[in-house]
XYZ file of C-alpha atoms in Angstrom:
485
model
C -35.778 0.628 -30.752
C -32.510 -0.883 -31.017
C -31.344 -2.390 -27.582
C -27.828 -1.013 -26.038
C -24.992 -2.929 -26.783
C -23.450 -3.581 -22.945
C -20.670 -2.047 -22.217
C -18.684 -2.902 -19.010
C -15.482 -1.359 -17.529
C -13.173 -2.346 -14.955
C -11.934 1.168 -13.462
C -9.321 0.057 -10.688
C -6.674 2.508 -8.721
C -3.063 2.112 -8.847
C -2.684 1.063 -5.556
C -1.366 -1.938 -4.415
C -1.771 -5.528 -5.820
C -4.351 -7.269 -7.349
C -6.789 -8.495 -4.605
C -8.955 -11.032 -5.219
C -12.022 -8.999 -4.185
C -10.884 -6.542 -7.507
C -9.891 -9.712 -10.055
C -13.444 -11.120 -8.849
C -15.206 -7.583 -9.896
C -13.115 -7.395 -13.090
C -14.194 -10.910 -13.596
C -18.189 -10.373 -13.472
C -17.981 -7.457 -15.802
C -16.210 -9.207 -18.090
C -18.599 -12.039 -17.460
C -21.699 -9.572 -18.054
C -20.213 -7.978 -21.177
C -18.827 -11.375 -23.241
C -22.347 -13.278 -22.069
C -24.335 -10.261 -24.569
C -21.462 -10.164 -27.232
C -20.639 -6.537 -25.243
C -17.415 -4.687 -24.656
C -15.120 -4.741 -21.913
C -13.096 -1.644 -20.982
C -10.037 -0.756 -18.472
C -10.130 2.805 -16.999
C -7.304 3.387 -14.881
C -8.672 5.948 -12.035
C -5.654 7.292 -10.426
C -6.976 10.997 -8.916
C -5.897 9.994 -5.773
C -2.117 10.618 -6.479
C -0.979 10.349 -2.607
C -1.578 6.761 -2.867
C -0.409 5.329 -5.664
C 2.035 2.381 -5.929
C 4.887 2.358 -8.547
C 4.389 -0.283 -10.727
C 0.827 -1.129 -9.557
C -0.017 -0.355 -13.172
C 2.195 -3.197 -14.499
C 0.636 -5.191 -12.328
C -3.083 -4.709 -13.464
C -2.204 -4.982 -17.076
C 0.089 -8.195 -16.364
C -3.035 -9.932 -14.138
C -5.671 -9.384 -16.620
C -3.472 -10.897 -19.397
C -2.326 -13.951 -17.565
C -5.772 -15.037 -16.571
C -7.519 -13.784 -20.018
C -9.460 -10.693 -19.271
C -8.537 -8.886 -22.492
C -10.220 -5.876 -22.730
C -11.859 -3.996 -25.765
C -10.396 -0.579 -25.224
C -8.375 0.531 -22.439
C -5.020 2.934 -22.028
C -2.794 0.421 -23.799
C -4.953 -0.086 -26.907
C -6.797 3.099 -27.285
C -10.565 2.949 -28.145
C -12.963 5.639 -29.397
C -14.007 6.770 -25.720
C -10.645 7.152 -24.577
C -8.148 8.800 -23.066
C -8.829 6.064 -20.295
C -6.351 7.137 -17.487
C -7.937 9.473 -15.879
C -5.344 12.104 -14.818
C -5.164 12.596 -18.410
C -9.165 13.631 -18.794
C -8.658 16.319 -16.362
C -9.851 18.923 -18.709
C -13.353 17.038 -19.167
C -14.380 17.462 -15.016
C -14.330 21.299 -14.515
C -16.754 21.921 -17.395
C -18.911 19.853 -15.843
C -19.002 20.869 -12.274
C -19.363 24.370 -13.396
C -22.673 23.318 -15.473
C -24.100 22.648 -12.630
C -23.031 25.675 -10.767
C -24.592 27.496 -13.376
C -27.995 25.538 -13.244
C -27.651 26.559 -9.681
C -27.233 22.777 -8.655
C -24.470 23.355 -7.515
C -22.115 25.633 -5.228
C -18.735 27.026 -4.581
C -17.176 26.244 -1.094
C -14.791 28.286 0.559
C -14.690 26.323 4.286
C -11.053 26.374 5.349
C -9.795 22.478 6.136
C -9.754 23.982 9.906
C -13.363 24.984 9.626
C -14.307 21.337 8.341
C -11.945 19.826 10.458
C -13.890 21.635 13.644
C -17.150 20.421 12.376
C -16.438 16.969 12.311
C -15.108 16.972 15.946
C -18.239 18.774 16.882
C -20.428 15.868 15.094
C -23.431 18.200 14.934
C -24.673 18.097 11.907
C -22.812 14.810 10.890
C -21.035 15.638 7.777
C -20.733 19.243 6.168
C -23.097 22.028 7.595
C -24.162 23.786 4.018
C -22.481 26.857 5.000
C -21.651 28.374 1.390
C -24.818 26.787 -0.173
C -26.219 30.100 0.342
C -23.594 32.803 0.354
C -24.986 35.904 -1.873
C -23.494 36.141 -5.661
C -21.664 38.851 -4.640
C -19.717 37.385 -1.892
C -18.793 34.326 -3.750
C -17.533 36.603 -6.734
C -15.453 38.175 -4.344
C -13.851 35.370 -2.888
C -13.392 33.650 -6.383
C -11.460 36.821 -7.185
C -9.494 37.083 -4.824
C -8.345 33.346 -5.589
C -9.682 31.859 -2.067
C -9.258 28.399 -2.267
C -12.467 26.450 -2.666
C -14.111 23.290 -4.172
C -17.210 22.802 -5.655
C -20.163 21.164 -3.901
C -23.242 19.146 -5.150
C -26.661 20.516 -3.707
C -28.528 17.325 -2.068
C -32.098 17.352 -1.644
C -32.872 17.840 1.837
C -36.459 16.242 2.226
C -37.376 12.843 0.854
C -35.542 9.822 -0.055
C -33.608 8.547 -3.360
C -34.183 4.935 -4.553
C -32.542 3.382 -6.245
C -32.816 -0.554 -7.736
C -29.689 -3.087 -8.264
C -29.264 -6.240 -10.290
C -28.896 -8.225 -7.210
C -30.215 -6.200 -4.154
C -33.259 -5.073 -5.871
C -34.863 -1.519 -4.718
C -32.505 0.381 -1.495
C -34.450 3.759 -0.089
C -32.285 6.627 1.239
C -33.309 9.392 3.508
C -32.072 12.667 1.303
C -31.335 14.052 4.634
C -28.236 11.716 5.446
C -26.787 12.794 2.040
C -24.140 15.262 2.998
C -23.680 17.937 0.099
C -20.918 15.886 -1.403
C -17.870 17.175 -3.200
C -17.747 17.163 -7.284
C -14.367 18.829 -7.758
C -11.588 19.279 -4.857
C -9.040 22.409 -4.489
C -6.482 21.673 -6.215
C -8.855 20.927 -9.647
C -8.796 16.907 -9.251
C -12.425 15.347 -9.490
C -13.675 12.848 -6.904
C -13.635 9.036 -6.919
C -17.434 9.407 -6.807
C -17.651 12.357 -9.665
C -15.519 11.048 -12.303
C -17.030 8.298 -11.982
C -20.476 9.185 -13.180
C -18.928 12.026 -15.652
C -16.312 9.073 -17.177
C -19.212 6.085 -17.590
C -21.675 8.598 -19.182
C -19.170 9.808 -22.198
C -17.586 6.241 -22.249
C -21.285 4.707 -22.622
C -21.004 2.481 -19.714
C -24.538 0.114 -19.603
C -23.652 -1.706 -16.381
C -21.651 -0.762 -13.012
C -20.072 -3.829 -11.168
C -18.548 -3.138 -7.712
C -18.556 -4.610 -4.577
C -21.865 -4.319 -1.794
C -19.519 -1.580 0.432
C -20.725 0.843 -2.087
C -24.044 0.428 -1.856
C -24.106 3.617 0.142
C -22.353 5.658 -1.982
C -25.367 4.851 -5.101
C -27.909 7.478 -3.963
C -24.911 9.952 -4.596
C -24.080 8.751 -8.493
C -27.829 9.039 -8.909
C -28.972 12.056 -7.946
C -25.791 13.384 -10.146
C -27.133 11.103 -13.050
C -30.629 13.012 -12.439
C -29.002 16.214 -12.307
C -27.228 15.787 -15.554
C -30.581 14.434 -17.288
C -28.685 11.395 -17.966
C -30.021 7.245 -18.362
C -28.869 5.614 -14.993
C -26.545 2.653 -15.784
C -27.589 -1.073 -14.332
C -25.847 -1.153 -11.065
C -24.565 -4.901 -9.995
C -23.226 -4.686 -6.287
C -21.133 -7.995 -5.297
C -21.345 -9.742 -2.066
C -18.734 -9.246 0.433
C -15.619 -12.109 0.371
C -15.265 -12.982 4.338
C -12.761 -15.440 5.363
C -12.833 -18.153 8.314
C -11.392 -17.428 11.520
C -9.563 -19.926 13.604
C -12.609 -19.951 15.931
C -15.145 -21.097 12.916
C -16.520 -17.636 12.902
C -16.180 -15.240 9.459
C -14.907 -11.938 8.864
C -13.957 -9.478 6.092
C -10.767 -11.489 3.782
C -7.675 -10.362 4.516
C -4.222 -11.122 4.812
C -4.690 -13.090 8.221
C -6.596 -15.465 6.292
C -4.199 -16.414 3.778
C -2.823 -14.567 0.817
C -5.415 -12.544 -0.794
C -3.434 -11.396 -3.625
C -3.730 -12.716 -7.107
C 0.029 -12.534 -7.071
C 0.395 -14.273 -3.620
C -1.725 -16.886 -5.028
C 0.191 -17.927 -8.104
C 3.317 -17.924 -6.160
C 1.973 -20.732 -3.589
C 1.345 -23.097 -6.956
C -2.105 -22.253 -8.006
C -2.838 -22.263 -11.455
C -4.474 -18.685 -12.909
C -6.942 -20.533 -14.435
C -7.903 -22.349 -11.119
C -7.905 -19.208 -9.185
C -10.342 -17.450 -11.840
C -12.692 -20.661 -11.840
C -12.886 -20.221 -8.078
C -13.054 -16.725 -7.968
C -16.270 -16.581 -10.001
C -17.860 -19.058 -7.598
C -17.356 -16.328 -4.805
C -20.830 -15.429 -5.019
C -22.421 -16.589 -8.026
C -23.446 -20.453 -9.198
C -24.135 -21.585 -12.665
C -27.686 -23.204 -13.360
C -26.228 -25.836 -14.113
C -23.851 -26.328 -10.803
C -20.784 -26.969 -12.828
C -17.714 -26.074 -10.333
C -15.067 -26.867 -13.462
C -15.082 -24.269 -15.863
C -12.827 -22.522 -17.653
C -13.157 -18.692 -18.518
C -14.782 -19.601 -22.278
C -17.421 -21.904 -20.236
C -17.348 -19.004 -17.645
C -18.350 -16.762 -20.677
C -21.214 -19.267 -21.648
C -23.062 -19.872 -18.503
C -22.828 -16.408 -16.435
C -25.390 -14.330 -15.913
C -26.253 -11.805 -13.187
C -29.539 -13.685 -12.258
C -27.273 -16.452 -10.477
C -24.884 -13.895 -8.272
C -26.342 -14.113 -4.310
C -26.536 -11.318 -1.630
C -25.213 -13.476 0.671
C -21.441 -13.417 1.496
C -19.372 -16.137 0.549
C -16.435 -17.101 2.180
C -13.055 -17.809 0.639
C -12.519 -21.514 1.198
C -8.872 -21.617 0.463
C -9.034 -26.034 0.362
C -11.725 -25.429 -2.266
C -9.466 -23.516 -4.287
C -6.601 -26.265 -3.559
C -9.116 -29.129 -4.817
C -10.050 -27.419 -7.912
C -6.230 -26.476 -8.839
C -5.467 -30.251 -8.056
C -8.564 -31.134 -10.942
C -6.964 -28.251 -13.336
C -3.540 -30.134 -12.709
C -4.529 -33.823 -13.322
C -6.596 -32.404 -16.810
C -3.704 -31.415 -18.221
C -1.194 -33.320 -20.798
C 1.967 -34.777 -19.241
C 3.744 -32.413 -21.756
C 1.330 -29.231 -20.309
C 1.708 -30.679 -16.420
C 6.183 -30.765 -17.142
C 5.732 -27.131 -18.266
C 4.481 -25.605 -15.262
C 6.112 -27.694 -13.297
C 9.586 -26.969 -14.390
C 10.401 -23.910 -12.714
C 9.402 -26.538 -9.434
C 11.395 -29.149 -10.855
C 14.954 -27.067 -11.303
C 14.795 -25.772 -7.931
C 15.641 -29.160 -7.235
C 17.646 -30.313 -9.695
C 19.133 -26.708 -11.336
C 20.608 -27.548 -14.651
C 21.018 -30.807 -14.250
C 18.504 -33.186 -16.507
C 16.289 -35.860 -15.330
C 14.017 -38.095 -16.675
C 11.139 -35.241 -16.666
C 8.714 -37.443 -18.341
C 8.994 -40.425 -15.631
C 8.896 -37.663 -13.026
C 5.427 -35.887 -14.569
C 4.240 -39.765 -14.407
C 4.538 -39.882 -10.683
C 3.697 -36.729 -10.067
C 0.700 -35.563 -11.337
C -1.684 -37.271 -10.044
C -0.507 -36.435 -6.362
C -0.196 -32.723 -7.107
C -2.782 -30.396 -5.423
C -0.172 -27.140 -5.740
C 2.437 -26.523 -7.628
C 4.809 -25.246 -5.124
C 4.552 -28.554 -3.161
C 6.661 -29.938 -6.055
C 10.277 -29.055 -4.138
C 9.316 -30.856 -0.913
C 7.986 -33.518 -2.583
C 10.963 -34.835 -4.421
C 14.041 -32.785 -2.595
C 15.083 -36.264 -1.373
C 16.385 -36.627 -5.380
C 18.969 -33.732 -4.629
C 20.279 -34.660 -1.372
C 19.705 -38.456 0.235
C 18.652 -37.633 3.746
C 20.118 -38.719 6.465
C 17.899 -41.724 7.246
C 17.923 -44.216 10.222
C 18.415 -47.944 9.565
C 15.049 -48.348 10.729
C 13.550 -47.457 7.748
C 15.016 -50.854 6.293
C 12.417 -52.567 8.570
C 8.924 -53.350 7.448
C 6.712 -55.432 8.678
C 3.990 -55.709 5.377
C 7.078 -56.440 3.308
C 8.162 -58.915 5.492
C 11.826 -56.918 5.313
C 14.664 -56.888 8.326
C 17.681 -55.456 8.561
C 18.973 -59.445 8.218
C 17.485 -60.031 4.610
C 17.484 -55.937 3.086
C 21.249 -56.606 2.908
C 21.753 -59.255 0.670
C 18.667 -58.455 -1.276
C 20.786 -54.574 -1.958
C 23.756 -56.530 -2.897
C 21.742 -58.739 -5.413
C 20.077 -55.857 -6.606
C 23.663 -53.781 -7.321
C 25.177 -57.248 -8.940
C 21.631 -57.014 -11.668
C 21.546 -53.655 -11.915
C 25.639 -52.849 -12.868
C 25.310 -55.160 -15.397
C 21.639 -52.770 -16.883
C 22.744 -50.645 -20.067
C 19.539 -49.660 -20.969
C 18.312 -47.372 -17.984
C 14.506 -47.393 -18.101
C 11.412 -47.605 -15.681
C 10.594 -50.985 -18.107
C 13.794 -52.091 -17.794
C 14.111 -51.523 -13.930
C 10.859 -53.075 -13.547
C 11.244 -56.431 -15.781
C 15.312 -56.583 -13.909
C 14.131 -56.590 -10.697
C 10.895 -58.495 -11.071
C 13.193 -61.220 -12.309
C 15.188 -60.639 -8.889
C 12.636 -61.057 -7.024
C 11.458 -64.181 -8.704
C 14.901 -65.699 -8.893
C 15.450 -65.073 -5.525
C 11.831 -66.532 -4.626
C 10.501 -63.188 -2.991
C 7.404 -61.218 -2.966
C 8.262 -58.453 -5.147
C 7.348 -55.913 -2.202
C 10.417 -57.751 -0.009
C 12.560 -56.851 -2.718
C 11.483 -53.759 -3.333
C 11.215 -52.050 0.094
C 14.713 -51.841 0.563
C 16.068 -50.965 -2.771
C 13.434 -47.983 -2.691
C 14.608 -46.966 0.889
C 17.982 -46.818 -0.246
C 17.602 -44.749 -2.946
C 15.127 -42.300 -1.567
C 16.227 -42.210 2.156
C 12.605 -41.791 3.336
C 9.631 -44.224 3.663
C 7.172 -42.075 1.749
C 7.668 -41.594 -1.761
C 5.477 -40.024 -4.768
C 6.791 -42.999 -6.513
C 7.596 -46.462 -6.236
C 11.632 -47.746 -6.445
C 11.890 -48.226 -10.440
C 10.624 -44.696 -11.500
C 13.148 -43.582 -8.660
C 15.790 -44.901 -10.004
C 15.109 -43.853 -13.201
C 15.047 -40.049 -12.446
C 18.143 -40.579 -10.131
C 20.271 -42.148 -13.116
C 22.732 -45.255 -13.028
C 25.190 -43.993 -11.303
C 23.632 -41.981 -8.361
C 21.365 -44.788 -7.920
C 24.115 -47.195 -7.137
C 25.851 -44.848 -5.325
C 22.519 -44.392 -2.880
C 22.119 -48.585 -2.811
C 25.705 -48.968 -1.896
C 25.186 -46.811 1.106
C 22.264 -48.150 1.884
C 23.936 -51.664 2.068
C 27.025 -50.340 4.033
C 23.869 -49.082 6.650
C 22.238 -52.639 6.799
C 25.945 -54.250 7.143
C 26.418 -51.686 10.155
């Protein structure tokens, strides 16, 4: 017999932003699918209309673009399972939570939200006491008559227990009798999360369900509805929880406290998308290999479900900030000046630099892209420095020798038409030499001048060169006038 070809789908809610516990699930199934040549599906479940989030739509389609999950079929494109929002399949649910009212696995309920309401304060039976399971025909034709408001209900075994096994958990037992007698369709005609669910994977030929561990729970439920149906049980994969760190060492569930948590957030603070999925897939699952670099194509290659844990992992955010600093650093200069231009004109605006010279000094210090602005504001604005700075005791430079060695450096460098890092570097080398200094004496001061701070991503000739002729001597004449006091 011909094996299945795996199909996955990512089914998320219009919401709220992309969290990284959701870009992580939508990850692993497309992960799972890719690894077996399968397809990968979006299903946007928005039933539960009170919550939804304008725009949160946008932002789902816009995430899995930018970091590459393109999926097979889905609202946008179409496919031959669709339609794949799910307000729009509202005609498919009824049908089938009447089918099972007919098979008499099923049951109309007429409990008033009071009457519910009073049994959950009460707590004596836990969840829903059965009371319609058993009304007489003719009563429930009565009350469906006279257009009593109602839902329909799922009849749980009451005895016994449902197993059921998962990818990464292996076998879970229930107790049937902790399975309230869920609901399959609400009053007003929308299905539940846990309903379409089961009635949307089955026509859409869904092999494998990916979802995080908090709905382990909840899989006894989409079983026994699977059983009910006479339908093949999908694989279920169930993720390990993302905890972060605490500021006393100890772990809890991620959220915001932690650090952003957003996919969104995270780009904004300077990390690459392609950095942020890398990490994200090591959130619970490790190649055989132990590779920690890989992109989503070597993502593709090496996943499989064999190497996801049930522990928890916890989101190490200087992980993440090491692995974005490797992603940087791999990259061209011409790649590395791309991204970091946005960075580079909230410094400079429209003005041009040198780009290239500042890409030179610049990558390889770069762990984030959003440290970019504090790391070279001092090109905008010279701070306001003290005199101190001219002082250094390595360089053997005092406030006595800095001065003449800025005004020999303004005579050589007026005089400079061609304004390069080479050039800078052979001019002032020959200062230096001419002068009979270590080239660090001469160079201390003239980089102090220019960049009004004693730590630099660069040394004084690629500072200069960025800065331009005339700003540069502008910065060294002050600096001189500071010395001369």
């Amino acid at each position: 017999m011909q094996e299945k070809k795996v199909r996955t789908r990512f089914a998320p809610s219009p919401t709220g932003f992309m969290h990284v516990g959701n870009l992580r699930t939508a990850l692993y199934e497309y992960l799972i699918a890719k690894n077996a040549s399968g397809d990968f599906i979006l299903r946007i479940e928005d039933t539960d209309q009170e919550r939804q989030v304008e725009g949160a739509v946008e932002v789902i389609y816009d995430t899995l673009k930018t970091v590459g999950l393109n999926h097979d079929e889905g609202p946008d494109i179409g496919g031959a399972f669709g339609p794949y929002v799910q307000s729009e399949r509202m005609g498919t649910y009824k049908k089938y939570a009447e089918q099972l009212v007919q098979e008499g696995k099923a049951y109309y309920c007429f409990c008033s939200k009071d009457r519910l309401a009073s049994l959950h304060e009460e707590n004596s039976f836990g969840g829903y006491d059965r009371h319609c399971r058993h009304l007489p025909q003719d009563e429930v034709d009565a009350l469906l008559a006279s257009g009593t408001p109602h839902v329909i209900r799922q009849k749980m075994p009451t005895e016994g227990t449902t197993t059921f096994h998962d990818a990464v958990y292996g076998d879970i037992s229930v107790e049937n009798k902790e399975l309230e007698d869920q609901v399959l369709l609400k009053s007003d005609g929308f299905p539940t999360y846990n309903f379409a669910n089961v009635i949307d994977d089955h026509l859409m030929e869904i092999t494998h369900v990916v979802r995080g561990s908090e709905y382990l729970s909840s899989t006894p439920k989409y079983n026994l509805l699977y059983d009910a149906y006479g339908w093949e049980i999908p694989v279920y994969v169930h993720l390990p929880l993302i905890k972060g760190r605490n500021a006393d060492g100890t772990t809890s569930k991620l959220s915001k406290r932690h650090g952003s948590t957003g996919f969104a957030d995270l780009v904004r603070e300077g990390y690459l998308p392609v950095a942020i999925i890398n990490y994200i897939a090591l959130l619970g699952w490790c190649p055989k290999d132990n590779e920690e670099k890989m992109d989503l194509q070597g993502l593709t290659e090496r996943f499989s479900i064999d190497g996801i844990s049930k522990s928890p992992s916890v989101f190490d955010y200087d992980k993440l900030t090491w692995l974005n600093g490797e992603y940087l650093r791999a990259m061209t200069p011409e790649e590395f000046t791309e991204q970091a231009m946005p960075y580079y004109q909230q410094v400079f605006g429209d003005t041009q630099a040198d780009w290239s010279v500042l890409t030179l000094i610049l990558q390889p210090r770069v762990t984030k892209l959003n440290e970019i602005p504090g790391m070279i504001g001092f090109l905008k604005d010279l701070p306001d420095y003290p005199v101190d700075f001219f002082v250094n005791k390595k360089s053997k430079t005092t406030l006595e020798n800095s001065a003449p060695i800025l005004r020999e450096a303004i005579g050589v460098l007026k005089d400079l038409s061609n304004w390069t890092v080479s050039e800078l570097h052979d001019t002032l080398l020959n200062l230096a030499q001419r002068l009979e200094l270590k080239n660090g004496t001469l160079l201390w001061p003239v980089r102090i001048a220019a960049a009004g701070q004693t730590v630099t991503p660069g040394g004084a000739m690629e500072l200069l060169a960025i800065l331009g002729k005339e700003e540069s001597l502008r910065r060294l004449e002050l600096g001189l006038k500071k010395c001369e006091g």
